[in-house]
GROMACS .gro file of C-alpha atoms in nm:
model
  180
    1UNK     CA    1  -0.474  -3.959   4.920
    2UNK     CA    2  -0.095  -4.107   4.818
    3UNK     CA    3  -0.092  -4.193   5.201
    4UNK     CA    4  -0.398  -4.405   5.246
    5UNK     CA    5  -0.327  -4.598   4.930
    6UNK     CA    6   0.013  -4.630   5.047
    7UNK     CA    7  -0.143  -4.756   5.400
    8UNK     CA    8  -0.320  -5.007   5.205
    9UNK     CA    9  -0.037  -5.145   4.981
   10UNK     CA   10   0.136  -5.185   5.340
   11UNK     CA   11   0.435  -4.944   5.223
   12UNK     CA   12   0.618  -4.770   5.481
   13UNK     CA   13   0.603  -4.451   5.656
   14UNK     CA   14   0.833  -4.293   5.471
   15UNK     CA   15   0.732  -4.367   5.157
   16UNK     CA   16   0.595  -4.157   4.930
   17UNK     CA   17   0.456  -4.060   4.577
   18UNK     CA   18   0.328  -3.758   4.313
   19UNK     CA   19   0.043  -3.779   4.109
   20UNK     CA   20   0.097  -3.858   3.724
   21UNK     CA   21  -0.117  -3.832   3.406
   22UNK     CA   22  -0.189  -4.192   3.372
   23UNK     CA   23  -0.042  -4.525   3.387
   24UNK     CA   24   0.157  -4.532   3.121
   25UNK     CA   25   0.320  -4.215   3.291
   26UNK     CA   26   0.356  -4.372   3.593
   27UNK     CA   27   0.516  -4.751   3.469
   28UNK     CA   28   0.767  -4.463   3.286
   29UNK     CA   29   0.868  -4.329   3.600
   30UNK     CA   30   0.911  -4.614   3.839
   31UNK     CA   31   1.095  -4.801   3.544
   32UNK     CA   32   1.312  -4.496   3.554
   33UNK     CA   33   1.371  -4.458   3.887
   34UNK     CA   34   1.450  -4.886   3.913
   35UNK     CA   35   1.744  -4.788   3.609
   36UNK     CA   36   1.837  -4.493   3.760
   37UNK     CA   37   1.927  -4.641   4.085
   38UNK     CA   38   2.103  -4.927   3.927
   39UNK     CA   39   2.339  -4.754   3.749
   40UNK     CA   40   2.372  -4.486   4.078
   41UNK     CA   41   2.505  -4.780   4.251
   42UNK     CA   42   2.693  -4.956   3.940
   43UNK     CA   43   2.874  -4.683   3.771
   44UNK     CA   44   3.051  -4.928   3.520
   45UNK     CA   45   2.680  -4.983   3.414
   46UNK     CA   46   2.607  -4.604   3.310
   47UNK     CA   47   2.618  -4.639   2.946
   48UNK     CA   48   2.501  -4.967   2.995
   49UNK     CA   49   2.156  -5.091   2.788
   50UNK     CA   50   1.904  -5.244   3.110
   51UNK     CA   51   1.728  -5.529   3.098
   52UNK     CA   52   1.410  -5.560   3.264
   53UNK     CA   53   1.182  -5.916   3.313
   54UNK     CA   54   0.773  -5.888   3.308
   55UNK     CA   55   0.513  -6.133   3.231
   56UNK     CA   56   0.368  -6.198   2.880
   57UNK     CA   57   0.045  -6.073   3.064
   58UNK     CA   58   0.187  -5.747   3.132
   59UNK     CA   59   0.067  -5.422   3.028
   60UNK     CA   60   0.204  -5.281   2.679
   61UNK     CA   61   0.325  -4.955   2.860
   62UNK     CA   62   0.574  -5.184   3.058
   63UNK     CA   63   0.719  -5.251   2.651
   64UNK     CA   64   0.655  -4.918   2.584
   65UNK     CA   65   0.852  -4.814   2.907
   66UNK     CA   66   1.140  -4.994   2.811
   67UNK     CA   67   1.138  -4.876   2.477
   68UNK     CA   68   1.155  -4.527   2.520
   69UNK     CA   69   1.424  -4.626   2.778
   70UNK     CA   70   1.625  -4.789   2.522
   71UNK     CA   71   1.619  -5.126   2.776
   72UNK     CA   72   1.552  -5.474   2.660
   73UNK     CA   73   1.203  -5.620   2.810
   74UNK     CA   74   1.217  -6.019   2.857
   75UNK     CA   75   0.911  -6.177   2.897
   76UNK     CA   76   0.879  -6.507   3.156
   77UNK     CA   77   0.624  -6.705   3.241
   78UNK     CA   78   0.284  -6.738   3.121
   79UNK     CA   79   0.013  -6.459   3.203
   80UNK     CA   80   0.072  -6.485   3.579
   81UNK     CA   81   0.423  -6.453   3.679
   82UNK     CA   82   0.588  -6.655   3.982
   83UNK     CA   83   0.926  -6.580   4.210
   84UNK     CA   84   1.001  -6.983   4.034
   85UNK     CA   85   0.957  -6.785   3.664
   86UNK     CA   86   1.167  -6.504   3.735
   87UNK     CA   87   1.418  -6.743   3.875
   88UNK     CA   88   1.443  -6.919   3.615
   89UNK     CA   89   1.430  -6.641   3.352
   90UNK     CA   90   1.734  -6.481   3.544
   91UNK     CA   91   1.929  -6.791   3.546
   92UNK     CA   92   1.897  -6.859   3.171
   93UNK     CA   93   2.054  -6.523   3.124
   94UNK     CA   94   2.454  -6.518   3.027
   95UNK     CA   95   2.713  -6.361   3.273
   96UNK     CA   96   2.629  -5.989   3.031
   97UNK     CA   97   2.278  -6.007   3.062
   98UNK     CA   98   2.256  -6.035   3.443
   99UNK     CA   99   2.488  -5.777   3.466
  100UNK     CA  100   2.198  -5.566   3.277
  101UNK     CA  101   1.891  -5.680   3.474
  102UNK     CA  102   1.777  -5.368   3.690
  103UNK     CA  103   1.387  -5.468   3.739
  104UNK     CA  104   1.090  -5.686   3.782
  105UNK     CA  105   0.775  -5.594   3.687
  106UNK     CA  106   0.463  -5.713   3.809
  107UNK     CA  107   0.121  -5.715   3.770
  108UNK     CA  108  -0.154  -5.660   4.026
  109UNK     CA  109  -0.489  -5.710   3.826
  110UNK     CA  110  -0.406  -5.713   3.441
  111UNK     CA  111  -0.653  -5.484   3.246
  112UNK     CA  112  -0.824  -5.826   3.065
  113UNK     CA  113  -0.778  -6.086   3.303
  114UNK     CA  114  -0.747  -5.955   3.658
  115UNK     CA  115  -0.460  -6.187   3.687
  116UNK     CA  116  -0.253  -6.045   4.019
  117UNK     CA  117   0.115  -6.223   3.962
  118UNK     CA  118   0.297  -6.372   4.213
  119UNK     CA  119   0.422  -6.069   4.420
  120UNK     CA  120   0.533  -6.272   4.719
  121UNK     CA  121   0.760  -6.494   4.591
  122UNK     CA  122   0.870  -6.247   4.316
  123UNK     CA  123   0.966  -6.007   4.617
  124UNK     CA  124   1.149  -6.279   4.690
  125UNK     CA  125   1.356  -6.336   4.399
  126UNK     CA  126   1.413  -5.965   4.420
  127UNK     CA  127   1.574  -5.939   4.737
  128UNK     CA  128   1.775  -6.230   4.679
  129UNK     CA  129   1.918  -6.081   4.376
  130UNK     CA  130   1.922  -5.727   4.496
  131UNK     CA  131   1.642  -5.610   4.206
  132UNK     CA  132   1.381  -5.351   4.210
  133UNK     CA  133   1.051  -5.459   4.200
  134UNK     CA  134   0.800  -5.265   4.041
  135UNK     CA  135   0.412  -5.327   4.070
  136UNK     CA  136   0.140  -5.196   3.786
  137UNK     CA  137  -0.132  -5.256   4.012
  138UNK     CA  138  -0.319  -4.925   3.723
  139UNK     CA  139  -0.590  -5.123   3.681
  140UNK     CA  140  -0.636  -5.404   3.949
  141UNK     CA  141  -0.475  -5.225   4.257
  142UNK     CA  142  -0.745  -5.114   4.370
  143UNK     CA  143  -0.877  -5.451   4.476
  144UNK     CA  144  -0.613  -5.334   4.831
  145UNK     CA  145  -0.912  -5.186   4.945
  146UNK     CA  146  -1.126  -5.524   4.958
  147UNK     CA  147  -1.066  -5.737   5.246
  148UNK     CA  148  -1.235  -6.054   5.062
  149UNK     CA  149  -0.915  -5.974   4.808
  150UNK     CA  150  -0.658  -5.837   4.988
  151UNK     CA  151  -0.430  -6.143   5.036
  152UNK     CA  152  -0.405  -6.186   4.649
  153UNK     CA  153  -0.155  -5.890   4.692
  154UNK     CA  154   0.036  -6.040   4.979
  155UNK     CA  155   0.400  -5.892   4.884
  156UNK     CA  156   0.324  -5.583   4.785
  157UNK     CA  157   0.413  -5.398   5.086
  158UNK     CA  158   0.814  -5.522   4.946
  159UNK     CA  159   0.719  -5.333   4.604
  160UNK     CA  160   1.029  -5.029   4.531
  161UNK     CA  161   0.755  -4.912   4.351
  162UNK     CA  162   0.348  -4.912   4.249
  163UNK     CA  163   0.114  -4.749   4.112
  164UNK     CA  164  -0.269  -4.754   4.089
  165UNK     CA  165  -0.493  -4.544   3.870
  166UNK     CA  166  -0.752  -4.391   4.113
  167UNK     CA  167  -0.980  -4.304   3.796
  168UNK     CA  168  -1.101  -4.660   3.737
  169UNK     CA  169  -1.182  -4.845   4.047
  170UNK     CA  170  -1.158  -4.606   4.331
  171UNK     CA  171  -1.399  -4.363   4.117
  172UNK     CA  172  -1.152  -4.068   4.093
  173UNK     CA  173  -1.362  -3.803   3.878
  174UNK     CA  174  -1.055  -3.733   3.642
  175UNK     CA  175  -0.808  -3.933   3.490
  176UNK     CA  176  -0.422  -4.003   3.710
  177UNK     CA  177  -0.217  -4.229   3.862
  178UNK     CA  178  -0.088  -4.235   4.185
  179UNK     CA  179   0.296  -4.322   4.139
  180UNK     CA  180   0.460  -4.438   4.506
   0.00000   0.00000   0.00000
């Protein structure tokens, strides 16, 4: 199951993924895994407080991710992010705060809205500025599986990490994420 829906999201063939309890679980653990690769390749940055950019239209678990992470969350954009937003967020940061920014996080599908952020150009941004991207596709990332949608989540196959919660639109009988 973690390797068709990692087939859809366009991931590679080595990538991989567990089952969690739910998506709050699963932003946890990506989130985790973006810090704890940051500071495995900055050690001066191991006692460091992260920094981490979403959209205002982001789920609460991505504030309540960073919370219990004892990170700092700053919020860019509107309700759909862009690569132009992040930029933009990242360059109004001082010469400290970049230092601190581990992560991106994206939306694909917010729980109200459906809004799908800009995961192309965010990717983007990413790579240019050597950042994890993380995708909370819980509720909307399902819509992978629908040609007449697919594109919308063009830049997703670039994603460090995503998850999708195979209870709500993929019609899962009990409640998870899948985390990959």
């Amino acid at each position: 199951a973690l390797r068709w829906i990692a087939d859809l999201a366009g991931l590679p063939p080595e990538a991989g993924g567990v089952f969690v309890s739910g998506g709050t679980a699963g932003n946890l653990s990506a989130l985790s895994a973006a810090r704890h690769e940051w500071r495995r390749n900055n050690a001066a940055m191991e006692k460091t407080r992260g920094l981490i950019i979403s959209s205002k239209g982001a789920h609460a678990s991505i504030a309540q991710a960073a919370q219990v992470m004892d990170a700092d969350l700053l919020e860019a954009g509107g309700h759909r992010l862009n690569g132009n937003e992040v930029s933009a967020a990242i360059a109004s940061l001082s010469g400290e705060d970049r230092a601190r920014l581990f992560a991106v996080a994206a939306t694909a599908g917010t729980t109200n809205l459906g809004i799908i952020d800009d995961l192309s150009g965010i990717a983007d941004v990413c790579e240019r500025e050597q950042l994890w991207l993380h995708v909370d596709g819980a509720y909307g990332g399902a819509g992978l599986a629908a040609p007449s949608v697919r594109e919308q989540f063009n830049g997703i196959e670039r994603a460090h990490s995503f998850i999708v919660d195979p209870h709500k639109w993929l019609f899962a009988p009990f409640d998870c994420c899948a985390l990959l």
